[in-house]
PDB file of C-alpha atoms in Angstrom:
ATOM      1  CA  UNK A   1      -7.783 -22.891  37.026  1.00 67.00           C
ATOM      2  CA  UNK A   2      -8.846 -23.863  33.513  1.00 78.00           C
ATOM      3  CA  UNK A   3      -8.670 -22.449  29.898  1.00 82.00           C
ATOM      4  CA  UNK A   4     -11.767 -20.978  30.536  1.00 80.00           C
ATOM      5  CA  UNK A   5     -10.485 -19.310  33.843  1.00 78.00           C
ATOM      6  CA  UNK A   6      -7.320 -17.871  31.995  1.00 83.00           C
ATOM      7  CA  UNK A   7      -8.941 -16.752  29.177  1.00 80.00           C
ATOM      8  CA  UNK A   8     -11.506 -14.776  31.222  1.00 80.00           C
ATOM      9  CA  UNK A   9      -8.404 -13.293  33.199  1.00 79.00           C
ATOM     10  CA  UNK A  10      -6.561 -12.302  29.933  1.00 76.00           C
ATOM     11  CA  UNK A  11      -9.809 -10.464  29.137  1.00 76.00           C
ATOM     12  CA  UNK A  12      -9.717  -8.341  32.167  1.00 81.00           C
ATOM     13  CA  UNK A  13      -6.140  -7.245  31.671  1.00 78.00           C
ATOM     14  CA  UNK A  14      -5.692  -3.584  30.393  1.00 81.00           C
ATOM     15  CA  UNK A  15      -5.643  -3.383  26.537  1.00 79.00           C
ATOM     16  CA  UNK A  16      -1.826  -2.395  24.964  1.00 84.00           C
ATOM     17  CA  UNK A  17      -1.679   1.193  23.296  1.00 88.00           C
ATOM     18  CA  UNK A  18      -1.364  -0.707  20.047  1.00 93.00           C
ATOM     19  CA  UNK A  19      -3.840  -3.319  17.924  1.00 94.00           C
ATOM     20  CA  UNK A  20      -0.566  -4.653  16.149  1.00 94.00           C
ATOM     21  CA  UNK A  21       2.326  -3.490  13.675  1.00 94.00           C
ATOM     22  CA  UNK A  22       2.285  -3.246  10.256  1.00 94.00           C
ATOM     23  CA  UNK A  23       4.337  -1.811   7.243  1.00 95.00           C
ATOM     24  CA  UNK A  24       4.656   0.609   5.385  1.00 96.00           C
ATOM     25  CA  UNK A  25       6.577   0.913   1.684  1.00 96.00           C
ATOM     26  CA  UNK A  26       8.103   3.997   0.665  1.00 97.00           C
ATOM     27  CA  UNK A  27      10.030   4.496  -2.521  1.00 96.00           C
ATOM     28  CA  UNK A  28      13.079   4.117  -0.375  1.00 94.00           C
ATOM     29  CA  UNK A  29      12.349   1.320   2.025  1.00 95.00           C
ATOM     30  CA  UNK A  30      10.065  -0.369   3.953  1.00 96.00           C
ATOM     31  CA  UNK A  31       9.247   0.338   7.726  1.00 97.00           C
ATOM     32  CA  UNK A  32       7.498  -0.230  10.468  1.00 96.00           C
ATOM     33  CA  UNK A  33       4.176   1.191  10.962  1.00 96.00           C
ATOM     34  CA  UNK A  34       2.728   1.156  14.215  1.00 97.00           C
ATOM     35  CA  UNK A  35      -1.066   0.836  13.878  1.00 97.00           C
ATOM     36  CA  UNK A  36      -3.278   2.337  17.464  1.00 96.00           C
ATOM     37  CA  UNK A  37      -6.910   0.775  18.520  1.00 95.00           C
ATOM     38  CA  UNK A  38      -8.355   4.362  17.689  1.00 95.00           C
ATOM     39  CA  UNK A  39      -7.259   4.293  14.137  1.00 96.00           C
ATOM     40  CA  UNK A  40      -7.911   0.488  13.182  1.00 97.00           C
ATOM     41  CA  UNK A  41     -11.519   1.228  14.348  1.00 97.00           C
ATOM     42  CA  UNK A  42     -11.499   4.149  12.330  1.00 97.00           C
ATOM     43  CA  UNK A  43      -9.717   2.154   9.031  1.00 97.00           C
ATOM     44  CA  UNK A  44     -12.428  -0.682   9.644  1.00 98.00           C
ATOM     45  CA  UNK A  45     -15.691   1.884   9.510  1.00 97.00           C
ATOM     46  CA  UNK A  46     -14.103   3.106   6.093  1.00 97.00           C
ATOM     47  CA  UNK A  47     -13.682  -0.032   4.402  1.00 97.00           C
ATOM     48  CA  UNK A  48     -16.748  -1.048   5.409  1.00 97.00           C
ATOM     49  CA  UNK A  49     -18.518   2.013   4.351  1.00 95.00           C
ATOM     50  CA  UNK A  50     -16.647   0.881   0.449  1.00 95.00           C
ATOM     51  CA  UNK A  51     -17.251  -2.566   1.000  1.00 96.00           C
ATOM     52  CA  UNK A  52     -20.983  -2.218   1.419  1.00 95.00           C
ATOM     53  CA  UNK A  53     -21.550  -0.380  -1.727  1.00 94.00           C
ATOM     54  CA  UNK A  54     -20.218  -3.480  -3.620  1.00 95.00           C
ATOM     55  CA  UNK A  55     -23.141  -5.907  -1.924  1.00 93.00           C
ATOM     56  CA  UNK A  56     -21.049  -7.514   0.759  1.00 94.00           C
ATOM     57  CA  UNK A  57     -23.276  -8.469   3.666  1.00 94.00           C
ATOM     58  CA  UNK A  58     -24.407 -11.802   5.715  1.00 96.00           C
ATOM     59  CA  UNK A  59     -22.841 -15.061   4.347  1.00 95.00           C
ATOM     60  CA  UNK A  60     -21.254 -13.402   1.596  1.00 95.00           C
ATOM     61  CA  UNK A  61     -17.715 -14.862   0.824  1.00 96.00           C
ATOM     62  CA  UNK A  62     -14.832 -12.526   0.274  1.00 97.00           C
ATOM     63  CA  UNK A  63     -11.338 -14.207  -1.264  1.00 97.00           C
ATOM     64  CA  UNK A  64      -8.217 -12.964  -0.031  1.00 97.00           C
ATOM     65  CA  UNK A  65      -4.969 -13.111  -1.582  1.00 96.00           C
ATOM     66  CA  UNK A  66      -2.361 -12.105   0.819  1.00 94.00           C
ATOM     67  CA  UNK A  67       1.170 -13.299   2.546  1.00 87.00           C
ATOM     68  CA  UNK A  68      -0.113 -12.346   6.080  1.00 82.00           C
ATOM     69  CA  UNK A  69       2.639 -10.024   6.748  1.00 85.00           C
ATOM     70  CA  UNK A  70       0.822  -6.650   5.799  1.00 92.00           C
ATOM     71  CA  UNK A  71      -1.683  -4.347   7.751  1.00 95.00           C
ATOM     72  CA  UNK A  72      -4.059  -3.783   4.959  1.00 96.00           C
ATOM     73  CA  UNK A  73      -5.630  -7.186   4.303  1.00 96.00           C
ATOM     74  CA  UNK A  74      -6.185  -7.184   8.263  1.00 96.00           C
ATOM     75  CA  UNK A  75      -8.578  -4.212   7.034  1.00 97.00           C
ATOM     76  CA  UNK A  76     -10.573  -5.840   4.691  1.00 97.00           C
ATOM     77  CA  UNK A  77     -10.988  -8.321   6.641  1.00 97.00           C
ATOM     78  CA  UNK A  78     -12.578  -6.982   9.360  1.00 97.00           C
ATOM     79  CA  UNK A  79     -14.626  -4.810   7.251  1.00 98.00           C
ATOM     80  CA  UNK A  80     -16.059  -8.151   5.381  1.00 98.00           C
ATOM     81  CA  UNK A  81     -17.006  -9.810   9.393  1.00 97.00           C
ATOM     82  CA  UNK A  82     -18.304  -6.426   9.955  1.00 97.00           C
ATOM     83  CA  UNK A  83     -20.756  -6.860   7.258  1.00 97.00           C
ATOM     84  CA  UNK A  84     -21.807 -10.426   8.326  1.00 97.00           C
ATOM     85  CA  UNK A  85     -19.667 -11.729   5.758  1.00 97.00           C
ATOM     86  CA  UNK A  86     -16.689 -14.826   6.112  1.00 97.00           C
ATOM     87  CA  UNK A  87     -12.854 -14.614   4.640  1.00 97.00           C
ATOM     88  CA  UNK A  88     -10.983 -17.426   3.000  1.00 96.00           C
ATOM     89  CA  UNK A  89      -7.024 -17.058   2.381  1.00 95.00           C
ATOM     90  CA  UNK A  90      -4.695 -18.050  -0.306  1.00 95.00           C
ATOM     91  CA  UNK A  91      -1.083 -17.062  -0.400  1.00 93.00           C
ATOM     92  CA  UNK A  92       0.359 -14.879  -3.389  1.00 92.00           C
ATOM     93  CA  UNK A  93       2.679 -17.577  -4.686  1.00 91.00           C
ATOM     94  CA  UNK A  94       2.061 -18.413  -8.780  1.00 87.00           C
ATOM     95  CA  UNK A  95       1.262 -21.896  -7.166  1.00 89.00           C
ATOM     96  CA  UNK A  96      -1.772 -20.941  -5.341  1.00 92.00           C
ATOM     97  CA  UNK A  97      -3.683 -20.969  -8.665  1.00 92.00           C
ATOM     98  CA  UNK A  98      -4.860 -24.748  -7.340  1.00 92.00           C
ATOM     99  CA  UNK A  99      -6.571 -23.661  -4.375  1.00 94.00           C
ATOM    100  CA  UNK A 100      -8.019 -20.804  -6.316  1.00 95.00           C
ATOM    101  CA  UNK A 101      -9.573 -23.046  -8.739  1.00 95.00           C
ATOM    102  CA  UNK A 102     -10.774 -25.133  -5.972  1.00 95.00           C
ATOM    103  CA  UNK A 103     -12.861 -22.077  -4.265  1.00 95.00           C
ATOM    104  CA  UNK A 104     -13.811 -20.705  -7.599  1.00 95.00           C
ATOM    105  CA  UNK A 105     -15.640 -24.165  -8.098  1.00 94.00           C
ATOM    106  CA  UNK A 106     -16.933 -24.788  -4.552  1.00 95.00           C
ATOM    107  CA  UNK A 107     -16.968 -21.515  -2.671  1.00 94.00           C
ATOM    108  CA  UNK A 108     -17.598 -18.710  -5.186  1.00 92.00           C
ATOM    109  CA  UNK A 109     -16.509 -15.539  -3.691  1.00 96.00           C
ATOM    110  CA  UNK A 110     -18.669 -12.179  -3.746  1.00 96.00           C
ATOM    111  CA  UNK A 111     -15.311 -10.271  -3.886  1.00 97.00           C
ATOM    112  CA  UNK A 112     -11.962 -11.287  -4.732  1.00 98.00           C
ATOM    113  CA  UNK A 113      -9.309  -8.944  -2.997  1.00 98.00           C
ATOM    114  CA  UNK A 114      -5.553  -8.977  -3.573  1.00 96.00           C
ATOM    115  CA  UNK A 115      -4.630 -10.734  -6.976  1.00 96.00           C
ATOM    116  CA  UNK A 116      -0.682 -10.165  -7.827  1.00 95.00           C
ATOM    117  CA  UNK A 117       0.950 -10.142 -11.117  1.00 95.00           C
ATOM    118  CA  UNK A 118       2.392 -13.682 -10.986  1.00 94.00           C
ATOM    119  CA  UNK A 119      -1.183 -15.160 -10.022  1.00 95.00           C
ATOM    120  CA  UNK A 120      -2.896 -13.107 -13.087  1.00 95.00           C
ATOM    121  CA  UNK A 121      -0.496 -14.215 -15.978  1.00 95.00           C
ATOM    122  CA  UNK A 122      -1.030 -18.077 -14.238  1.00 93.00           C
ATOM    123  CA  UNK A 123      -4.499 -17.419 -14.010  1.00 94.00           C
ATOM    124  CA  UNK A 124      -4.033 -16.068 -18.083  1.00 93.00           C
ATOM    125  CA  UNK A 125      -2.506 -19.342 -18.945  1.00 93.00           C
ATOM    126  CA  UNK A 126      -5.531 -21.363 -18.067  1.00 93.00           C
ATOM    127  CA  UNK A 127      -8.766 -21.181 -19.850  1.00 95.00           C
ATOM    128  CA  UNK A 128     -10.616 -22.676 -17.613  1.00 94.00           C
ATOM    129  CA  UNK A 129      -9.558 -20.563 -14.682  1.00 94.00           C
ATOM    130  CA  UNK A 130     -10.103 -17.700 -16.528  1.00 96.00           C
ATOM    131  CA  UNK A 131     -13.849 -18.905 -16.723  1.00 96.00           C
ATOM    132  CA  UNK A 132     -14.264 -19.305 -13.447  1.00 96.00           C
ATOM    133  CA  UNK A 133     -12.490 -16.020 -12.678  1.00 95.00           C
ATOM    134  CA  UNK A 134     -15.023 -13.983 -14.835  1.00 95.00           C
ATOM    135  CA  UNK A 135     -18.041 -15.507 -13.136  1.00 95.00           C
ATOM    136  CA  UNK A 136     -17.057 -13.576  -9.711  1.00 96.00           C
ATOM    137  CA  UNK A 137     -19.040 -10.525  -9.420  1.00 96.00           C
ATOM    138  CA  UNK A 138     -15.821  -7.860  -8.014  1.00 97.00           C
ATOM    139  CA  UNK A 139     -12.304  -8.949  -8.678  1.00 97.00           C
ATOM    140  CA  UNK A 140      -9.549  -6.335  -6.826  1.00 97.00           C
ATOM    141  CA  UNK A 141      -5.774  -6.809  -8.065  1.00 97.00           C
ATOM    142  CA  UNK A 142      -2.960  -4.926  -7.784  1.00 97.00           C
ATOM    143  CA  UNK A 143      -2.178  -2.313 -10.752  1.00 95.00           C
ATOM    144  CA  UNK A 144      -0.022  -4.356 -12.707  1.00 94.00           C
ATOM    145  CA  UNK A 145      -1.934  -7.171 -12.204  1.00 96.00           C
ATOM    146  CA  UNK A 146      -5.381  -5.476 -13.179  1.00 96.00           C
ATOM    147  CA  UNK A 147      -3.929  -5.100 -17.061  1.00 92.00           C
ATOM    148  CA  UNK A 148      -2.923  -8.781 -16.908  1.00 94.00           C
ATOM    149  CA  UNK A 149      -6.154  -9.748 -15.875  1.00 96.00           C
ATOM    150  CA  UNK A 150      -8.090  -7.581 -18.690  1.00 94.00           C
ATOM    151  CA  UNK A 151      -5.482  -8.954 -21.231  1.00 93.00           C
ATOM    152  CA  UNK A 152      -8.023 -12.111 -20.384  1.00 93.00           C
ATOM    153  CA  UNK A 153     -10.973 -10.407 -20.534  1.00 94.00           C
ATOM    154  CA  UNK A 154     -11.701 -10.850 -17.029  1.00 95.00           C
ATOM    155  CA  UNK A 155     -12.981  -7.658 -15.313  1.00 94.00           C
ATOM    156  CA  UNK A 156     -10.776  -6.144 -12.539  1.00 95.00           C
ATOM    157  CA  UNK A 157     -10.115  -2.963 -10.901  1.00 95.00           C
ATOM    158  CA  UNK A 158      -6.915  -1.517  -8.787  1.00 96.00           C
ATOM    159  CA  UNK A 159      -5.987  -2.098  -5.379  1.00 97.00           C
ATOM    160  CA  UNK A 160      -3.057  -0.629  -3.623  1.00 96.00           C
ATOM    161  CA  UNK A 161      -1.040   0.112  -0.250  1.00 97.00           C
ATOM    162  CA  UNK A 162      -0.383   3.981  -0.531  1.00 97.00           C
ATOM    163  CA  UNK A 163       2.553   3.468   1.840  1.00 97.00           C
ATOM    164  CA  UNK A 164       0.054   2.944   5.525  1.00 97.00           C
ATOM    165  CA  UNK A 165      -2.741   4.161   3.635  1.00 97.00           C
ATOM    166  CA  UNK A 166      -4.954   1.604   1.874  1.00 97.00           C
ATOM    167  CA  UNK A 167      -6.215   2.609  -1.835  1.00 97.00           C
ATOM    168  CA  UNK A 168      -9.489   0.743  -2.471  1.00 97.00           C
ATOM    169  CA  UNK A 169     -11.974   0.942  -5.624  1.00 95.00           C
ATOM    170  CA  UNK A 170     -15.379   2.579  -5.635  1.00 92.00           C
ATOM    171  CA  UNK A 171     -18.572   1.049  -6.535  1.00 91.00           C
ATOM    172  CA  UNK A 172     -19.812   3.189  -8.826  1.00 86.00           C
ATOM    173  CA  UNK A 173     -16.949   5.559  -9.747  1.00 82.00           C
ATOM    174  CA  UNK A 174     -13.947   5.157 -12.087  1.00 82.00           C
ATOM    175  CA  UNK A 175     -11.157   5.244  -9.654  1.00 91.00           C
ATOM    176  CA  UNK A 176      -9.677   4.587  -6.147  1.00 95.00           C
ATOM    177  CA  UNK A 177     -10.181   6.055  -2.541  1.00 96.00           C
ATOM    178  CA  UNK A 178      -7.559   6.555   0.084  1.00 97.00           C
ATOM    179  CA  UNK A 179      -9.207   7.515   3.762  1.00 97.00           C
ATOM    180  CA  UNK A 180      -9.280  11.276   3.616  1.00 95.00           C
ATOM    181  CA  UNK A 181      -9.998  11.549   7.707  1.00 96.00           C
ATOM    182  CA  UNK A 182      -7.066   9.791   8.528  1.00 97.00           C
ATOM    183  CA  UNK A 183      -4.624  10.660   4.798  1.00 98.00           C
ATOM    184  CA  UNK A 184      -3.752  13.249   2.633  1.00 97.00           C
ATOM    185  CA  UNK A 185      -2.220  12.553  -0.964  1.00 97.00           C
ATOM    186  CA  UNK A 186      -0.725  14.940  -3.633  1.00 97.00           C
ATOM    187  CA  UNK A 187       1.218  14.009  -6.702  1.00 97.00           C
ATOM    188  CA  UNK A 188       5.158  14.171  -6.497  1.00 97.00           C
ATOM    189  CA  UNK A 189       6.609  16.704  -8.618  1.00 96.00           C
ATOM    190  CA  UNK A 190       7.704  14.284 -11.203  1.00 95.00           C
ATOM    191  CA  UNK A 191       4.149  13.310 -11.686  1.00 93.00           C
ATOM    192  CA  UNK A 192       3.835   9.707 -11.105  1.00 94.00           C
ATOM    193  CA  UNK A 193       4.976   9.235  -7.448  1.00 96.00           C
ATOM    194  CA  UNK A 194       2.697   9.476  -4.685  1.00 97.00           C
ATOM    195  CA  UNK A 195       3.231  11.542  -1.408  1.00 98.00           C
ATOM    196  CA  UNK A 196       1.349  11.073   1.625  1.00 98.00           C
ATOM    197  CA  UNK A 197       0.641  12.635   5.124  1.00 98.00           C
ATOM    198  CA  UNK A 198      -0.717  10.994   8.409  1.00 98.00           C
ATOM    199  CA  UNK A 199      -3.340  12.893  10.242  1.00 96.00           C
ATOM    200  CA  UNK A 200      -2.186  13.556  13.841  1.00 95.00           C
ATOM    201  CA  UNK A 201      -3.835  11.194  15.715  1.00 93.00           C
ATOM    202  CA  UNK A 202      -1.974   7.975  14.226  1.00 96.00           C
ATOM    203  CA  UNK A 203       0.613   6.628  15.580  1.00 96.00           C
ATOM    204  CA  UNK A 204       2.631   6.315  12.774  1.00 97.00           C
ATOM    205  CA  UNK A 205       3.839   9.476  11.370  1.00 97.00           C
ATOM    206  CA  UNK A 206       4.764  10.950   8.537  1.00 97.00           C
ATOM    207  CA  UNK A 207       4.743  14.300   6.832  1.00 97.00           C
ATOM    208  CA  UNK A 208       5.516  14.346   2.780  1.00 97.00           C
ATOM    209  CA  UNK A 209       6.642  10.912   2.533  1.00 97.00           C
ATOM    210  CA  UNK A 210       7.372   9.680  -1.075  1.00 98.00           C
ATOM    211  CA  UNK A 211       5.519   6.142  -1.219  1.00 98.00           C
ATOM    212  CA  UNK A 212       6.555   3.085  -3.332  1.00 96.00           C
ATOM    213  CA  UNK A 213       3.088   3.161  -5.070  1.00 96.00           C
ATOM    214  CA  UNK A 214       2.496   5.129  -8.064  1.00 96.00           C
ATOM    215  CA  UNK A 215      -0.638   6.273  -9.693  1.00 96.00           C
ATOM    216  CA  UNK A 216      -2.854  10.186 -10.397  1.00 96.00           C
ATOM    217  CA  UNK A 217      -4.329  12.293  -8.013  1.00 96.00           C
ATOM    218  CA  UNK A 218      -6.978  13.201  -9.321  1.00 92.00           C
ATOM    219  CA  UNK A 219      -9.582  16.230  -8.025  1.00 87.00           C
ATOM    220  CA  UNK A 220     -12.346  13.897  -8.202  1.00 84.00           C
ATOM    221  CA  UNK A 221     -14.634  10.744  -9.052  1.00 87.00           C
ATOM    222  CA  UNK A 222     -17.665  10.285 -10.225  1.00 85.00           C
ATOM    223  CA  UNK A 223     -18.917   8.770  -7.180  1.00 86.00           C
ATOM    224  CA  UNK A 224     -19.726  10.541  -3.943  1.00 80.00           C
ATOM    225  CA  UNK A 225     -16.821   9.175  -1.615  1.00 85.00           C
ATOM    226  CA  UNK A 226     -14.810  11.911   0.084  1.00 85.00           C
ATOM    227  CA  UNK A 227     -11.180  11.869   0.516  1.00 88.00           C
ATOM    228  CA  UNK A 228      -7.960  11.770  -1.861  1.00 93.00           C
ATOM    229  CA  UNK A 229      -8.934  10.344  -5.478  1.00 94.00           C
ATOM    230  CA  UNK A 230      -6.257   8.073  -7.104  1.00 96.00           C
ATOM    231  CA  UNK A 231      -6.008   6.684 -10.462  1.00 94.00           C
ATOM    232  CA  UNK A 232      -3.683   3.415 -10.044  1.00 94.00           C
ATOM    233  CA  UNK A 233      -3.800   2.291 -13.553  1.00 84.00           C
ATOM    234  CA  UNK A 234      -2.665   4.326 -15.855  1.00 67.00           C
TER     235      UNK A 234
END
């Protein structure tokens, strides 16, 4: 037997009930959140559905910024192959400006997903980065991040985890989209907290959870995307 033996046995064995684990943030912890084949299909067809509005398609480069321990970059991900396009990686560390700098020169990316708030105020102390930052078409950073990045005149919009759910920006709308077939969001009594359901079929559950992100629900966009409308920056 060779590799090529064993790897065409693994692919004959029967498929685990799960694709993987990730988390999920609440305003009182972080847990564990299950994630089924049925539903990462499903969270792949919806960010590609947002994904394709913004021009991503064959040989298009997507930047991601992520630690590799989350679910939701997983998404994106896909969604980008889906479309034909490729993924690089750098990590979230301040540090990581270098490499950025290095694909922003070589390897300018179509979309730019994930930027944090310790990458934007590096990426605000350096002129020329900030140069190269405005010359990529879509930039997606976290909230906090987002007003960093404007501070510098370069052009973002918000990106957030809504606790399992994944928040992302619309193409020609004014805010951000959670899932609505698989989600539902309302606005915590104190007006600034999220709260979230899982539809049924997930394996993770949860019914009225208060998430860590915060943002408004808002009835709707100006764009045609169904599902729970979220202003992230406020």
């Amino acid at each position: 037997m060779n590799l090529h033996d064993t790897l065409a046995a693994n692919l004959n064995l029967e498929r685990g009930p799960l694709w993987g684990i990730g988390w999920a943030d609440l305003a009182d912890d972080r847990v564990a959140a299950p994630v089924g084949w049925g539903e990462r299909a499903a969270d792949i067809d919806w960010a590609t559905t947002v994904l394709s509005d913004y021009g991503v398609g064959p040989g298009e480069h997507c930047l991601m910024v992520s630690d590799g321990r989350d679910y939701w970059p997983r998404q994106v991900e896909a969604a980008v192959t889906a479309l034909g396009g490729f993924v690089g990686n750098i990590n979230t560390a301040s540090y990581e400006v270098r490499r950025l700098s290095v694909y922003l020169r070589y390897l300018t990316p179509k979309i730019l997903v994930g930027l944090n708030t310790k990458l934007a105020e590096a990426i605000g102390r350096d002129e020329a980065l900030i140069a190269l930052l405005r010359a990529v078409p879509h930039v997606f950073a976290f909230p906090d991040a987002v007003s960093e990045l404007r501070r510098a005149g370069i052009e973002a919009r918000a990106i957030s985890p809504i606790g399992p759910a994944l928040a992302l920006p619309c193409r020609h709308g004014d805010a951000a989209h959670v899932d609505g077939s698989q989600f539902t969001v309302r606005q915590h009594a104190d007006g600034r907290h999220l709260v979230l359901t899982t539809g049924p079929a997930r394996e993770f559950h949860l019914t009225d959870a208060v998430v860590a992100a915060t943002g408004t629900v808002r009835d709707r966009c100006t764009c045609t995307l169904p599902g729970p409308v979220i202003d992230l920056v406020g």
